[in-house]
Coordinates of C-alpha atoms in Angstrom, one line a residue:
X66 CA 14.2 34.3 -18.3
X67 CA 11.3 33.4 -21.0
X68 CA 9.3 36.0 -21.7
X69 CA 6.0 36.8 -19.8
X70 CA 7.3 34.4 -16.8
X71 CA 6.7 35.9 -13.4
X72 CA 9.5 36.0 -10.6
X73 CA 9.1 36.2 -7.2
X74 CA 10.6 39.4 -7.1
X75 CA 8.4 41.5 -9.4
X76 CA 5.3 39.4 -8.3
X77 CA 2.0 41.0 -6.8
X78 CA 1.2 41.0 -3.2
X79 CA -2.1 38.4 -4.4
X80 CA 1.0 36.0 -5.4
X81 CA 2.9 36.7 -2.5
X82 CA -0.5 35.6 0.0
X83 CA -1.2 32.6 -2.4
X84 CA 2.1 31.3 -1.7
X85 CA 2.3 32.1 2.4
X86 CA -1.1 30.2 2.2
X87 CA 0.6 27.2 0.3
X88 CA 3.0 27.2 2.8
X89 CA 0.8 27.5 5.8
X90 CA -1.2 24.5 4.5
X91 CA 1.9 22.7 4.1
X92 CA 3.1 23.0 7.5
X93 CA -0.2 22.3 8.9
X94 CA -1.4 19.3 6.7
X95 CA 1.9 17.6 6.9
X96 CA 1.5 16.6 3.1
X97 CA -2.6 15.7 2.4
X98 CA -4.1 15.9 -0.9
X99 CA -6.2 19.5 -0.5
X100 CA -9.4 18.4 -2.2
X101 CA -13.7 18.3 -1.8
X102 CA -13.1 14.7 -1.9
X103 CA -11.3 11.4 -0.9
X104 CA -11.1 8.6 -3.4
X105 CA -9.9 5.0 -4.4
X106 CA -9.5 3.5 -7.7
X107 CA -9.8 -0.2 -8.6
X108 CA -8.9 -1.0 -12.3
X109 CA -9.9 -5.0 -13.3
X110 CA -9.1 -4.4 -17.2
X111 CA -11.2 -3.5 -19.9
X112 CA -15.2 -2.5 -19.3
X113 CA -16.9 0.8 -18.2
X114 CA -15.7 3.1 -15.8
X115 CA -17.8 3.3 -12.5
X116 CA -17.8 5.7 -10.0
X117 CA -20.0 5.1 -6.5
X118 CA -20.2 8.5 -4.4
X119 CA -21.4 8.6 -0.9
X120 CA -24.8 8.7 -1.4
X121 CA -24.9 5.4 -2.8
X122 CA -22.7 4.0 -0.4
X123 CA -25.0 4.9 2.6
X124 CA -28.1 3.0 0.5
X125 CA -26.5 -0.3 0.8
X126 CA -26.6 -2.8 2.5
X127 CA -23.9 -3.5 5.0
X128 CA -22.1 -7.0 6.4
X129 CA -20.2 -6.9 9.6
X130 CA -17.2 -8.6 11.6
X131 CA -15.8 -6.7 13.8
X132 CA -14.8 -3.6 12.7
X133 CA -15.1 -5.0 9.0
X134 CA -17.7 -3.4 6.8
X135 CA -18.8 -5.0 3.4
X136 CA -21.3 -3.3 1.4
X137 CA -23.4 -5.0 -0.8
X138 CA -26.1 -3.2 -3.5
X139 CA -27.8 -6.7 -3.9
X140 CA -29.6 -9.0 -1.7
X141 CA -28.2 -12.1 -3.2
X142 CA -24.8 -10.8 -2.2
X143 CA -25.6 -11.1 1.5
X144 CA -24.2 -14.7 2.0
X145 CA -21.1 -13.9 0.2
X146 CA -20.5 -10.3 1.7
X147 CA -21.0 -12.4 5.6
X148 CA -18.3 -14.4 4.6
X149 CA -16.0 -11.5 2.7
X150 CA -16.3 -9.7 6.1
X151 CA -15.6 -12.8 8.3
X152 CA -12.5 -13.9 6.1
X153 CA -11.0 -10.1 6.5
X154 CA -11.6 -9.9 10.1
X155 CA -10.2 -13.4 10.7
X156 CA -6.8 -12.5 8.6
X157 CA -6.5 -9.1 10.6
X158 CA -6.5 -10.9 13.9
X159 CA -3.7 -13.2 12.2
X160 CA -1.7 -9.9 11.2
X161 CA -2.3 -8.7 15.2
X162 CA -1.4 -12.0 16.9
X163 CA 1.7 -12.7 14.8
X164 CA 3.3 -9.4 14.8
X165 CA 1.3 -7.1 17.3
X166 CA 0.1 -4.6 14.5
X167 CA -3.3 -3.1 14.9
X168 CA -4.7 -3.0 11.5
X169 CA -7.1 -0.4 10.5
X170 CA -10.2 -2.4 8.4
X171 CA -10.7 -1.2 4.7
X172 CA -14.2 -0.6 3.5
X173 CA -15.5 -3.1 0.6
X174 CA -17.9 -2.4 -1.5
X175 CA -19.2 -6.0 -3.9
X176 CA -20.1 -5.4 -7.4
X177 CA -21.4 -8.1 -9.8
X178 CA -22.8 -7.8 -13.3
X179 CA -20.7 -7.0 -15.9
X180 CA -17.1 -6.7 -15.3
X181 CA -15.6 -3.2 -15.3
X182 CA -13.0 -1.7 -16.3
X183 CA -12.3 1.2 -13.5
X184 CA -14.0 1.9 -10.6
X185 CA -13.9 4.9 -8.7
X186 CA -15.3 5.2 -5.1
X187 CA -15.9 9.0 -4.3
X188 CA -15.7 10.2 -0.4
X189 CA -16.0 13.4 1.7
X190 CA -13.0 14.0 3.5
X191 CA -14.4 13.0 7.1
X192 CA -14.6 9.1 5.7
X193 CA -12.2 6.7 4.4
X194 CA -13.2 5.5 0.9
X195 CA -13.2 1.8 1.0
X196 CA -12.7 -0.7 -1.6
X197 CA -14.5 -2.1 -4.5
X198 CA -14.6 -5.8 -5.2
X199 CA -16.0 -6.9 -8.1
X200 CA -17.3 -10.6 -8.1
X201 CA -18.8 -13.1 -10.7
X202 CA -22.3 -14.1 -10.8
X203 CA -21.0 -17.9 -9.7
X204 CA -19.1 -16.2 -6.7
X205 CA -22.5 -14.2 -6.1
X206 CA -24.3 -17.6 -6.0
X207 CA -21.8 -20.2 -4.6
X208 CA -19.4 -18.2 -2.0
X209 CA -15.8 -17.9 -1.8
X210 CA -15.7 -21.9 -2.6
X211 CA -16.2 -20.5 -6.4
X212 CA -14.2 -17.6 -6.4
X213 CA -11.6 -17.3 -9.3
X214 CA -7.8 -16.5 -7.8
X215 CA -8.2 -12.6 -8.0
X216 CA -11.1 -12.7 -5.7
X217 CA -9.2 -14.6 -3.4
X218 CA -6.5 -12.6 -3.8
X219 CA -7.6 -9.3 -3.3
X220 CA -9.1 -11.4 0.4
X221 CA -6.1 -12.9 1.4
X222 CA -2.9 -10.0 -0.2
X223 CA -4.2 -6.8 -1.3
X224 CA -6.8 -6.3 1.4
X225 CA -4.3 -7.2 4.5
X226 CA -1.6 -5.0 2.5
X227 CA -4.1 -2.0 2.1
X228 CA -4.7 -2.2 6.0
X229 CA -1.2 -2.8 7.0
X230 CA 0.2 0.5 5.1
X231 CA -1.2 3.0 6.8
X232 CA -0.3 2.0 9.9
X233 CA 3.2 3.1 8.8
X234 CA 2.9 5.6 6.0
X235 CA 1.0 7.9 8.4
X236 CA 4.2 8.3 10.7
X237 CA 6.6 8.5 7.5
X238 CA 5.2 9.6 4.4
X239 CA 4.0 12.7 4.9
X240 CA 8.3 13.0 6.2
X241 CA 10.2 11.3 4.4
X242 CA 8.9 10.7 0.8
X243 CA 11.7 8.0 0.3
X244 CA 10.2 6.0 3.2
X245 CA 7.3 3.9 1.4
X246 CA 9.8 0.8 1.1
X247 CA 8.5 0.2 4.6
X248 CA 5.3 0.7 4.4
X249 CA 4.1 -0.7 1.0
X250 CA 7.4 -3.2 1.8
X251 CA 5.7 -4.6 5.4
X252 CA 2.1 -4.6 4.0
X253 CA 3.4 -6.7 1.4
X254 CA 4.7 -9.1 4.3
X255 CA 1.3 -8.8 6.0
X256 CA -0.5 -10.3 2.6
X257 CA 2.0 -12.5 2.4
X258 CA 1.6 -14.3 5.7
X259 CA -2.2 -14.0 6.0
X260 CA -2.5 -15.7 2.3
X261 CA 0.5 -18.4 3.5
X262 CA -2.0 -19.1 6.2
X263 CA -5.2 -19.3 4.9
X264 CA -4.7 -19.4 0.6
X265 CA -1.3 -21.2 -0.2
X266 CA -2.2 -20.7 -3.6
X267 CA -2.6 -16.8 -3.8
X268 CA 0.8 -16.8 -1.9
X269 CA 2.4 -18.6 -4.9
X270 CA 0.9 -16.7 -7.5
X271 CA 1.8 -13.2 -5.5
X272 CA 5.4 -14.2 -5.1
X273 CA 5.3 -15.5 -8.7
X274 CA 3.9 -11.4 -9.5
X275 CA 6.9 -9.6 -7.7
X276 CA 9.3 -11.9 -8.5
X277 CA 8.5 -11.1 -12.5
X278 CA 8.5 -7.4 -11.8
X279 CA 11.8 -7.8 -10.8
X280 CA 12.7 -10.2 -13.2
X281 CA 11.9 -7.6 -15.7
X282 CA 14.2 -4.9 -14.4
X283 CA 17.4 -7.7 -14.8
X284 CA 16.2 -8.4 -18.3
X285 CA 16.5 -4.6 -19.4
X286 CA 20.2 -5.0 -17.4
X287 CA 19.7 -2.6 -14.6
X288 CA 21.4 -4.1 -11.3
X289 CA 20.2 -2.1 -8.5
X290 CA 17.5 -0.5 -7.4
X291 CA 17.3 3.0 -5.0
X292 CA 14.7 2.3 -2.8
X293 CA 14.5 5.6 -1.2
X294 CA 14.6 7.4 -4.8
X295 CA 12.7 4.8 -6.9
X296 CA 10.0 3.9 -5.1
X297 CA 8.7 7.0 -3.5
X298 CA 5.0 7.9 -1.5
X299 CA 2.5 9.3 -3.3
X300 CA 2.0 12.7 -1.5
X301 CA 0.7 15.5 -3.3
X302 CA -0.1 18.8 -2.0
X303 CA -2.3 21.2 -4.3
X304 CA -3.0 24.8 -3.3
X305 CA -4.9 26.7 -6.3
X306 CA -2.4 26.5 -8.9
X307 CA 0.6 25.2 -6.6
X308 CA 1.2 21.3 -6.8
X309 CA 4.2 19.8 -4.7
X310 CA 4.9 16.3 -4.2
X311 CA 6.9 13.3 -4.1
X312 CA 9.1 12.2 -7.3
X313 CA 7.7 10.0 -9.4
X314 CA 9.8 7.0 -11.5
X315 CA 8.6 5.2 -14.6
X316 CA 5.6 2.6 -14.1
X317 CA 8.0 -0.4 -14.4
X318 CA 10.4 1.1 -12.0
X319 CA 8.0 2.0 -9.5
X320 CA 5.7 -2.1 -9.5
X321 CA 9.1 -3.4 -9.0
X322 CA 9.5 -1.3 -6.0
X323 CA 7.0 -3.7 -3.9
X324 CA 8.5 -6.7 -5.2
X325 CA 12.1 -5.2 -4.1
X326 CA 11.0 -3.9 -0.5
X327 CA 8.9 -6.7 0.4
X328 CA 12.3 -9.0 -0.7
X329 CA 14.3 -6.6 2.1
X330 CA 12.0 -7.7 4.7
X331 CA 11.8 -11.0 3.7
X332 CA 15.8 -11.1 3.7
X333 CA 15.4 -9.2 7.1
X334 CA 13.3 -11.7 8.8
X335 CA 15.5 -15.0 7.2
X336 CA 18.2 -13.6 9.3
X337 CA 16.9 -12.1 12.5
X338 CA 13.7 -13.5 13.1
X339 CA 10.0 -12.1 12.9
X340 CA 10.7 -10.3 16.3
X341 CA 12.4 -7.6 14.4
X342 CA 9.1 -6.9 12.7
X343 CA 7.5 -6.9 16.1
X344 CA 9.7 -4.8 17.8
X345 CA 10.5 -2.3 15.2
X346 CA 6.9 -0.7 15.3
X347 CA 6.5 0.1 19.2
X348 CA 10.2 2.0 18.7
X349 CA 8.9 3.8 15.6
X350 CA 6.3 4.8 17.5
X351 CA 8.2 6.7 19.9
X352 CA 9.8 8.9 17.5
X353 CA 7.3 11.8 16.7
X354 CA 8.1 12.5 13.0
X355 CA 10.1 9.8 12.0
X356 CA 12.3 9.6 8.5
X357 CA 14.7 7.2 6.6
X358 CA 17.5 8.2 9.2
X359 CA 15.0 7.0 11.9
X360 CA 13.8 4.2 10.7
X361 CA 17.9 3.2 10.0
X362 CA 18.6 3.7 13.5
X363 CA 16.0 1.7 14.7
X364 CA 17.2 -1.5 12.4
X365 CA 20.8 -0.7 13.5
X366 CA 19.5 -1.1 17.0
X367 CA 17.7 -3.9 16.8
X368 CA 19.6 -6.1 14.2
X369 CA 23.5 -4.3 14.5
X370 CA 23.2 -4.1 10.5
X371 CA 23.8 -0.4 8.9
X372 CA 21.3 -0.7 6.2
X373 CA 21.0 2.5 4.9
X374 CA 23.9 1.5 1.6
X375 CA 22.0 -1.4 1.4
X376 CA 18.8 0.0 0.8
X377 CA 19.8 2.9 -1.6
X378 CA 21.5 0.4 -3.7
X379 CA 19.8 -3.4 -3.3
X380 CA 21.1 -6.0 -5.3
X381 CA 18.3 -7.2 -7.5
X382 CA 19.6 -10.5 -8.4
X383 CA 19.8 -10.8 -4.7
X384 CA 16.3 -9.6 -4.0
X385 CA 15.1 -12.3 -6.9
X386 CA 16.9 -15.0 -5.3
X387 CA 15.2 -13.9 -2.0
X388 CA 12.1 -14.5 -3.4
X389 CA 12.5 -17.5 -5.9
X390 CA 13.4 -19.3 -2.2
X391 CA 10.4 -18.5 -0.5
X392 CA 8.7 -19.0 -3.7
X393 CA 10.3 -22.8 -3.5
X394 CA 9.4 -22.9 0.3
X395 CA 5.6 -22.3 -0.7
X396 CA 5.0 -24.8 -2.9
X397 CA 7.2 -27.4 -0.9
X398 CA 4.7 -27.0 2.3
X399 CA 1.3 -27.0 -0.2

């Protein structure tokens, strides 16, 4: 034992009630950051950092479609931020009518001037933070018909992914840590059919994005990849001084791990059909706090595959080829 360490057994009754309240909030919260405040975090590259609280956010000016909110802090973003929100609200519907998922809408909040580097979008804990989008002055003035590619793509991939996700990782995260392969995995299908749809061209560059991350991992010779131990949710749980969470792997490690799940589901759906996807949320749903186990069962019954070996060990030339197909299918059908 170092010296001036403090065991449990020689601790004060204070320690004692800090950690039965830890534990209390743990049970009860099911694994929610404790905090004044909710938050997401956009980083474009290199610029200044920008943080919009709630205050601002209820100054601006909104568009609307559907459920779809776009905030805008300029009036010459109002023609752009109408067609932002009808563009979002037109690929959820896709998502809903292909595969029966009810998205929940993401906030977006437009920024022009002068690139930045970070932004931070600050929340109380009764409202979902939405996300920031920054655009260039010729988006502001011409509409999505003069958006660069990451515009687009943050329409037509990230958006659909960030309101695909929680629709699973709300059953399973807060469970099963080693469970985000299907969430962050099946929100990468939902991008990926809503840009295959509507912008071939983000499609191709996406699939070109995971397939490198991958690509990357063979390079440095590693073979396989643990999904339920590589690529684990971000849940953290903070009491005071107390911290407990999810296992975290190296950055590479951890990008590749959307390129490798989504690749699983892609595989999945080569071989079974989208109606696996369809059906395997309404039986997810039935189980009231689901895990890896769970979710295997559910496959097992619905495809008669035992995936569970599979997915702690995938084959990532496999999960390459996977995706340099659909890569080649993409560009055929252009």
């Amino acid at each position: 034992m170092r010296r001036g360490s403090v065991t449990l057994y020689d601790a004060s009754p204070w320690l004692w009630l800090l950690l039965a309240v830890a534990a209390l909030a743990v049970i009860f919260l099911g694994g929610e950051v404790i905090s004044g405040i909710s938050s997401t975090v956009s980083t474009y590259g290199e610029g200044p950092t920008v943080v919009i609280k709630k205050s601002q956010l209820e100054k601006m000016a909104k568009a609307q479609a559907g459920e779809v909110l776009v905030y805008y802090p300029d009036a010459a973003m109002e023609s752009v931020a109408a067609q932002i929100a009808e563009e979002l609200a037109r690929s959820y519907a896709f998502v809903k009518e292909r595969l029966g998922w009810e998205l929940k809408p993401v906030g977006v909040v437009l920024l022009g001037g002068e690139r930045p580097g970070t932004v931070r979008i600050e929340m109380g804990l009764d409202m979902e933070p939405p996300f920031s989008l920054w655009l260039p002055s010729e988006t502001i003035a011409g509409g999505l018909a003069q958006a660069p590619e990451e515009v687009l793509t943050s329409i037509y991939w990230v958006m659909p992914h960030e309101a695909t996700e929680p629709l699973f990782s709300r059953r399973l995260y807060a469970n099963d840590c080693g469970t985000r392969w299907v969430g962050d995995g099946l929100a990468e299908y939902a991008g990926y059919i809503v840009s295959g749809e509507f912008s071939p061209a983000v499609q191709q560059a996406w699939l070109k994005r995971r397939l490198r991350s991958i690509e990357r991992l063979l390079e440095q010779g590693k073979t396989s990849y643990n999904l339920p131990q590589e690529f684990q949710a971000f849940r953290r749980v903070q009491i005071l001084f107390i911290r407990l969470g999810c296992q975290e792997s190296p950055l590479p490690v951890m990008v590749a791990g959307y390129g490798v799940s989504f690749a699983v589901w892609l595989d999945l759906v080569d071989r079974h059909g989208e109606e696996v996807l369809r059906k395997f949320w309404p039986e997810l749903q039935k189980i009231p706090k689901p895990t890896n186990k769970d979710v295997f069962q559910v496959l097992r019954n619905l495809t008669g595959e035992e995936l569970s070996a599979l997915i702690a060990s995938v084959d990532l030339n496999h999960a390459a080829n996977v995706l340099r197909r659909h890569l080649a299918q993409s560009s055929s059908t252009e």
